[in-house]
Structures are given as C-alpha cells and as structure tokens.
Amino acid sequence: MPAKIHISADGQFCDKDGNEIQLRGVNLDPSVKIPAKPFLSTHAPIENDTFFEDADKVSFINHPLVLDDIEQHIIRLKSLGYNTIRLPFTWESLEHAGPGQYDFDYMDYIVEVLTRINSVQQGMYIYLDPHQDVWSRFSGGSGAPLWTLYCAGFQPANFLATDAAILHNYYIDPKTGREVGKDEESYPKMVWPTNYFKLACQTMFTLFFGGKQYAPKCTINGENIQDYLQGRFNDAIMTLCARIKEKAPELFESNCIIGLESMNEPNCGYIGETNLDVIPKERNLKLGKTPTAFQSFMLGEGIECTIDQYKRTFFGFSKGKPCTINPKGKKAWLSAEERDAIDAKYNWERNPEWKPDTCIWKLHGVWEIQNGKRPVLLKPNYFSQPDATVFINNHFVDYYTGIYNKFREFDQELFIIIQPPVMKPPPNLQNSKILDNRTICACHFYDGMTLMYKTWNKRIGIDTYGLVNKKYSNPAFAVVLGENNIRKCIRKQLSEMQKDAKSMLGKKVPVFFTEIGIPFDMDDKKAYITNDYSSQTAALDALGFALEGSNLSYTLWCYCSINSHIWGDNWNNEDFSIWSPDDKPLYHDTRAKTPTPEPSPASTVASVSTSTSKSGSSQPPSFIKPDNHLDLDSPSCTLKSDLSGFRALDAIMRPFPIQIHGRFEFAEFNLCNKSYLLKLVGKTTPEQITVPTYIFIPRHYFTPSRLSIRSSSGHYTYNTDYQVLEWFHEPGHQFIEICAKSKSRPNTPGSDTSNDLPAECVIS
Ligand SMILES: CC(C)CCC[C@@H](C)[C@H]1CC[C@H]2[C@@H]3CC=C4C[C@@H](O[C@@H]5O[C@H](CO)[C@@H](O)[C@H](O)[C@H]5O)CC[C@]4(C)[C@H]3CC[C@]12C
C-alpha cells in the first residue's frame, strides 16, 4: 500500500516524517471524452439526428480502459517510475440519460478500474478529474450531457448552421470516413478551443457561473439555471465518490484515491467582456470563423452575418477574407414545440417570461430587433466588470465553495485540488474558510508555439504565460530566441505560475501540474514514417527540464490506450498520447543499440552497490518491481516491462527524486550527456543516517555497471529491480551527480576518475 501523502510547512508533498516526495504520472485516458457504445469519436460523422436523439442512451464503459488490459498499461507506466494517475471522467458519462438519472453501471465499472489499478503491484496514487473541454461534445469538446444545452434552451442540431460551435464530426465525409478538405481549410489544427468564443460554449459558461446575475429570467423548477446546473454537476460528482466509497472503501483506506480536482479548465464565458460588438483586443486565439459576441447572438437567431475569418500564419493569426454565414432559417434555440417536448421529458418548468425560440441575451435586453428587421446591440457592456479579477474572485469562488463544501462533508482527509481557469492565477483565498491544509493548486501548461504550430521551433519561442497574463506592454516582447533561451523561458514560466499560485493561496499550498504535454503529431506526422522523434523529444525534454528545476509534481497529458497514427487520441484530431499501439512496431530498445558493456574496470565495480529486493534493501514508497527475476547485465536480458510504443521515450523516462531525506534544492537531467544532478538540504538527524534519499535512475540510460556517481557525502545502493538509487547522505547542503559512462567517455565531463568515486560505494 502506498504511503499517505502529507504536505510540508512550505507546501511540498512529503511522507509522514517530512521527507519530500514527488508525484509523477499521466492523465489516463482521454478516451473518457467519448462514448464507447456506440463508439462515438469526434471522427464519427453526424449523418442524421441519431447523434442527438440517442445521446441519452450511450455508454462510456471501457473508457478509460478495457478492464483486462489495465494491468499491462499500469505496468508500462510504472516502468517510467510513475506513481500517480489523473483519472478524468465526464459529467456526461455519469448522467447522460437525464438529470438525476445516473449510469450506475458506469460508476461500478469505474470502481473496477480503480480496484484493478490498485491491485497492480503496489497500485498508484489516483485523483479524480471532472473533465470538460468547451463545455460538451455537442459544443465541440467534451464534458456535460446534451440535456444541459437543452436546459439553456439551445437546439444543438442547429449549431453548425448558426456557427454556434465547431464540431469535428461535421468535417468527416460519411462515405469515406475521412476528413473533408485540407486541414487549414476545413477543420484547422487546434481549432476546437475557439469554441470558447462561440455562442454555445460561451453562453453555457456564463449561465453556469453567472446565471443569477446575468440571466435571472432563466429559471428551471423555481431555481436559477446557475444553481440548477451547478447542483446537478456537483451531485453527479459526489454520487460517483459515494459509489466508490460504498463499493470499495479500501480504495480510500489504502491511499489509492488521494483526492478530487475541481472542474477542468473552467471558463468565464462572457463575464468580463467589455464590448460585445468587437473581438476583444486581448484575445490571442483567433482561428477560423470568428464572430463578435453580437454577431454570434444574431447568427443564433438565424440572421445572416458577415464575419471575420482568421488563418494561422508564420506570424500568428491573421485576418483572411470575411465570410458570410446564412443560417437559412435555422436558429440555435429550441422552437416552442421542441422545447415543450424537452421540458415534458425532463420535468422542467420554466419561468413563463423565458420565451422559446429566442436568444436568452435578447430576452435579457442585451440586444433587440427593431422594426422587425434591424438587430441593435443595446448593452454592449452588459457583461463588463470593474476589473479582470471579478470572475475569479467571485463567480469562480462561489462555484468552488459549492464543490468544496460537498467534498469536505464527504471526506476531510482527501486532497481537494482547486483548478483556476487555464494559465491564470487562482483566486485569493488566504484566510478563507474554503482553504484548508489538504488543498492543492492545479496548474496546466501548454507552450503556445508548440501547441498551435505542432512543431518544435528551436529558433523562436513565446512566453505563453506572460502573454496570456498581459505581462508585456507589447506582445513582441514575449518573443524569445534560441533553443536554450526557449528552454529557460519555459522553466521561468512554470516557476512563475507556481509563485503566482502561492501568492494567492499561501506558500503552504502545493502546486501540481495536473496537465502538461505536447502534441506528438508534429511536423505533419513525419515521425510516424521515419521514427525520428527528435522534435518531440526536444519539446518534451524542455518541459521535463522546466518541471524538475522547480521540483514540480505533474501528470502528463496524456496516455491514450486507443491512440492511432491516423486519428490520434480519437478526439478533435489531438494526438498528445505518450504511447501508441501504432508505435510498437517502431520501437527499438536503445539499450540494444549501445555496445555491450565491457567488463567493468575494478574502480567502477566498486562504485555502487546493487541489490535486488531479495537482498533486503528497503522498498521505496509506492514503487514497483518491474520483474522479479531480472538479470540486467546478462547479455540476453531484455527488459520485461514493455517499453515499446512509447514515443520520445528518451525525454519521458527521467531520473527524479522519489523521496528526499530532507529538502529539495535543485535538479537537472541532461539528456545529451546523460547526467543527472540533484542538490538538496539533508535533514539533521541526531542518530546515524538510516533513511536514504531515493532517486529513480532508469536503466534506459544508466546501466548499473556503468554508473558513475559523484556526491558531497554518503554511500549508495542501487536497487536494480526498482531502478532506484538509495543515497545515504549527511545533513545540510548536499549534491549528487550521476552519469552514464560510455566506452568512449569513461568519465563525467569535467571530472577525473578519482573524483567519480565517493568514499563509500560497493557493488554486490
Ligand atoms: C504565437 C502563438 C500562436 C501564440 C499562442 C497564443 C494562444 C493562441 C495560446 C496561448 C495559451 C494557449 C492555451 C493554453 C491551454 C489550453 C488548454 C488546452 O486544453 C487542455 O489540453 C489538452 C490538449 O489540448 C486537452 O486535450 C485537454 O482536454 C484540455 O484540458 C487547450 C488549448 C488551450 C486553450 C491553449 C489554446 C491556445 C492558447 C490560448
């Protein structure tokens, strides 16, 4: 059973004795965004209305994983040294049939998934993520059930005609099953987040967070839609938590489930928009059809509009030819007849003032149609706020208070992970009742350049976090030149995100990167043919370098068991999975490529003591043995843990301190010369040093007989089963440098052989 995770006084994860620990792992798995039965990836064409009509009958069982495959996936992840899983699930998967009609079969399947993960060797730490992207599948992403859109009065079947959302499914030719047109013309790369600025998603978030303030007429069964939606969402999450506790309480007792995150990437909707008649100057994502808010209200009411269109160019996004959209009589809103049927189905009674067939923003006097034909924007500043922090400190806090209270009623010891809007600091919660000592702050990081261009640009980079948070008077100042500076800039961004989060929540709150990752389909998917993953390796290594420099825990986005070269993660053309069954045939064990080690020179043989579990060496927390009978140095040895299928493995597989007997100071893994440096402040223990610092030293780089270690003090044991170095060091400032010796380069650069060898090192 993995040890319980504690939080130290300076906001680091630690064990009960205050030894710092790191959480590393993946988001498992993005397939939860789409139904499994029928299999409705975003490349399933929408041929007729069954997409909508049957949305209440879908099942998500088998997403995230097919039960029988769980063991192999978890073992594979453990071979990377990973100890943590972020388990996304969607509201839709729990409550697709209608409000309060839960899919208990799916919940029981999730219980089984958790149980099976927990039974693989010593299990994993798992936390739950109520995931969403741009509100729901029906508005171009994932998350909420279809009925939530009906609840707001929308007719999602008309989102295409009114440009209320852009859905990948509409860009698939039903005859060929392939995408129509060329990428940039039809469904551009990473166009799905533009839904955050379209009518459907922007309205849903405004209602969810600010319905009471902005849409007081929208009440359902006597409740404002804000309370109705938040209530249903929180109840669904808590029903899942309660079901897990009822069916498998041991998952909580054995430290398998460590906590719950708040809603993934919450969004402010229209809240804060100062002028609905223009595209906000500060919006840095403009791609494809880009209506202003007012234009999207008009389109939603079936009024023809000519709107801006943007293209991705070398210099960012530039305006192309405007485009005229004619909804041809269709509206994004339910007709009276349609709404009556929906209301009868879900037992909804709406405020009589809430007219059907009408834009709710027109209903609230934001705009009107004068003389039966002229649309006029009456209140361009309807959603405007005195300053940019109003949403986060009020609307978001109100929502977070709801889930916080419910979760704390359920459990006081589990972590609650607060997730602010993406790339933005959290609310100021110091001295607030909803900030306790089991709270973690979630951050997500994606490098704008890598994400939007799907390439690793070594020459030009952008300070994405600085840009998003308007830290520059001119966006040109956010540009960085040269790979080294780009790497340092990413490192600086993560550390600033951490600093900003701590300045809002206090230094005692740990910062956890619950999502960070890269697209693997870089350079027009060249690597899938050439097996040259150097761009991906460089991009991922830059993230690894940034994370380890600040001792940041993280779960990579993502591991997708059903990834394919053609459809990526089966969702909106994304391809972020660190592993793909389609990459298995491309795999060559890099160890096999390195020359068979020569018999080690006597001095090296004396450098590290290796042990297996049999030797009685203690077991590091939450770590597994890949295989019991592994003779690593036997020429015939192939790693039993199957690494085939990992992409950019060189950058994913990284040494890291699993548990520090003391405090972290600095770490850096150098991929080029395969060296790892760790600096720490060792604990002052009055008695003999008996507790080591555990460092994950992957065999992928470091062959036990070729380890070269230099340190400021102490002695080591290398546990080959776990790939873990146990370093018994002195108190105070210490360092350790671990290198993989090669035949041609016997010593660490800058050090001679004698320096390589610490006072006490033995190989058994
Ligand atoms: C010169 C460049 C073109 C400048 C780029 C500026 C902006 C376009 C980008 C700056 C920040 C970007 C956003 C950062 C984070 C995002 C969240 C992300 O969602 C999660 O990521 C996964 C992979 O996409 C996804 O599968 C998960 O479900 C999500 O939880 C989606 C993209 C974005 C909104 C990103 C968009 C582009 C910037 C605004």
mmCIF file of C-alpha atoms and ligand atoms in Angstrom, residues 33 131-133 190 192-193 196 264-265 284-285 316-317 422-423 444 446 448-449 451-453 462 464 467-468 515 557 571 574 576, ligand 1:
data_model
loop_
_atom_site.group_PDB
_atom_site.id
_atom_site.type_symbol
_atom_site.label_atom_id
_atom_site.label_comp_id
_atom_site.label_asym_id
_atom_site.label_seq_id
_atom_site.Cartn_x
_atom_site.Cartn_y
_atom_site.Cartn_z
ATOM 1 C CA LYS A 33 -14.319 12.137 -23.501
ATOM 2 C CA HIS A 131 -13.180 16.804 -17.159
ATOM 3 C CA GLN A 132 -14.611 19.173 -19.723
ATOM 4 C CA ASP A 133 -13.422 20.967 -22.822
ATOM 5 C CA MET A 190 -6.289 23.124 -32.673
ATOM 6 C CA TRP A 192 -11.564 23.311 -31.113
ATOM 7 C CA PRO A 193 -10.576 25.802 -28.328
ATOM 8 C CA TYR A 196 -14.695 29.081 -26.036
ATOM 9 C CA ASN A 264 -11.253 21.017 -15.536
ATOM 10 C CA GLU A 265 -10.323 24.330 -17.154
ATOM 11 C CA ASN A 284 -4.827 35.751 -28.526
ATOM 12 C CA LEU A 285 -6.563 32.808 -30.143
ATOM 13 C CA GLY A 316 0.493 34.202 -35.536
ATOM 14 C CA PHE A 317 -3.104 34.571 -36.663
ATOM 15 C CA VAL A 422 -6.238 27.720 -17.654
ATOM 16 C CA MET A 423 -2.954 29.625 -17.296
ATOM 17 C CA HIS A 444 -1.940 23.448 -16.651
ATOM 18 C CA TYR A 446 0.991 24.189 -22.800
ATOM 19 C CA GLY A 448 1.574 28.208 -27.264
ATOM 20 C CA MET A 449 4.023 27.852 -30.142
ATOM 21 C CA LEU A 451 0.608 23.646 -29.488
ATOM 22 C CA MET A 452 -0.540 25.896 -32.292
ATOM 23 C CA TYR A 453 2.136 25.089 -34.886
ATOM 24 C CA ILE A 462 6.965 32.793 -26.831
ATOM 25 C CA THR A 464 2.973 31.950 -23.285
ATOM 26 C CA LEU A 467 1.409 36.727 -22.953
ATOM 27 C CA VAL A 468 -1.812 35.288 -21.543
ATOM 28 C CA GLU A 515 -1.789 18.743 -17.182
ATOM 29 C CA TRP A 557 -1.432 14.971 -20.804
ATOM 30 C CA TRP A 571 -10.826 13.410 -30.235
ATOM 31 C CA GLU A 574 -5.474 15.741 -30.911
ATOM 32 C CA PHE A 576 -0.923 14.012 -27.174
HETATM 33 C C1 LIG B 1 2.397 32.719 -31.331
HETATM 34 C C2 LIG B 1 1.399 31.777 -30.773
HETATM 35 C C3 LIG B 1 0.469 31.388 -31.860
HETATM 36 C C4 LIG B 1 0.746 32.370 -29.566
HETATM 37 C C5 LIG B 1 -0.277 31.459 -28.989
HETATM 38 C C6 LIG B 1 -1.158 32.192 -28.051
HETATM 39 C C7 LIG B 1 -2.501 31.456 -27.761
HETATM 40 C C8 LIG B 1 -3.146 31.071 -29.037
HETATM 41 C C9 LIG B 1 -2.285 30.259 -26.848
HETATM 42 C C10 LIG B 1 -1.719 30.732 -25.519
HETATM 43 C C11 LIG B 1 -2.244 29.787 -24.450
HETATM 44 C C12 LIG B 1 -2.932 28.717 -25.218
HETATM 45 C C13 LIG B 1 -3.953 27.855 -24.483
HETATM 46 C C14 LIG B 1 -3.257 27.105 -23.368
HETATM 47 C C15 LIG B 1 -4.016 25.974 -22.836
HETATM 48 C C16 LIG B 1 -5.060 25.412 -23.452
HETATM 49 C C17 LIG B 1 -5.794 24.300 -22.759
HETATM 50 C C18 LIG B 1 -5.928 23.100 -23.629
HETATM 51 O O1 LIG B 1 -6.821 22.162 -23.059
HETATM 52 C C19 LIG B 1 -6.332 21.005 -22.388
HETATM 53 O O2 LIG B 1 -5.341 20.466 -23.169
HETATM 54 C C20 LIG B 1 -5.418 19.199 -23.811
HETATM 55 C C21 LIG B 1 -4.634 19.317 -25.080
HETATM 56 O O3 LIG B 1 -5.142 20.323 -25.900
HETATM 57 C C22 LIG B 1 -6.855 18.765 -23.974
HETATM 58 O O4 LIG B 1 -6.986 17.556 -24.618
HETATM 59 C C23 LIG B 1 -7.430 18.717 -22.578
HETATM 60 O O5 LIG B 1 -8.672 18.106 -22.551
HETATM 61 C C24 LIG B 1 -7.525 20.117 -22.032
HETATM 62 O O6 LIG B 1 -7.747 20.047 -20.659
HETATM 63 C C25 LIG B 1 -6.472 23.528 -24.955
HETATM 64 C C26 LIG B 1 -5.705 24.635 -25.608
HETATM 65 C C27 LIG B 1 -5.535 25.866 -24.743
HETATM 66 C C28 LIG B 1 -6.872 26.555 -24.556
HETATM 67 C C29 LIG B 1 -4.496 26.816 -25.435
HETATM 68 C C30 LIG B 1 -5.023 27.456 -26.691
HETATM 69 C C31 LIG B 1 -4.023 28.404 -27.342
HETATM 70 C C32 LIG B 1 -3.507 29.462 -26.387
HETATM 71 C C33 LIG B 1 -4.644 30.405 -25.995
#
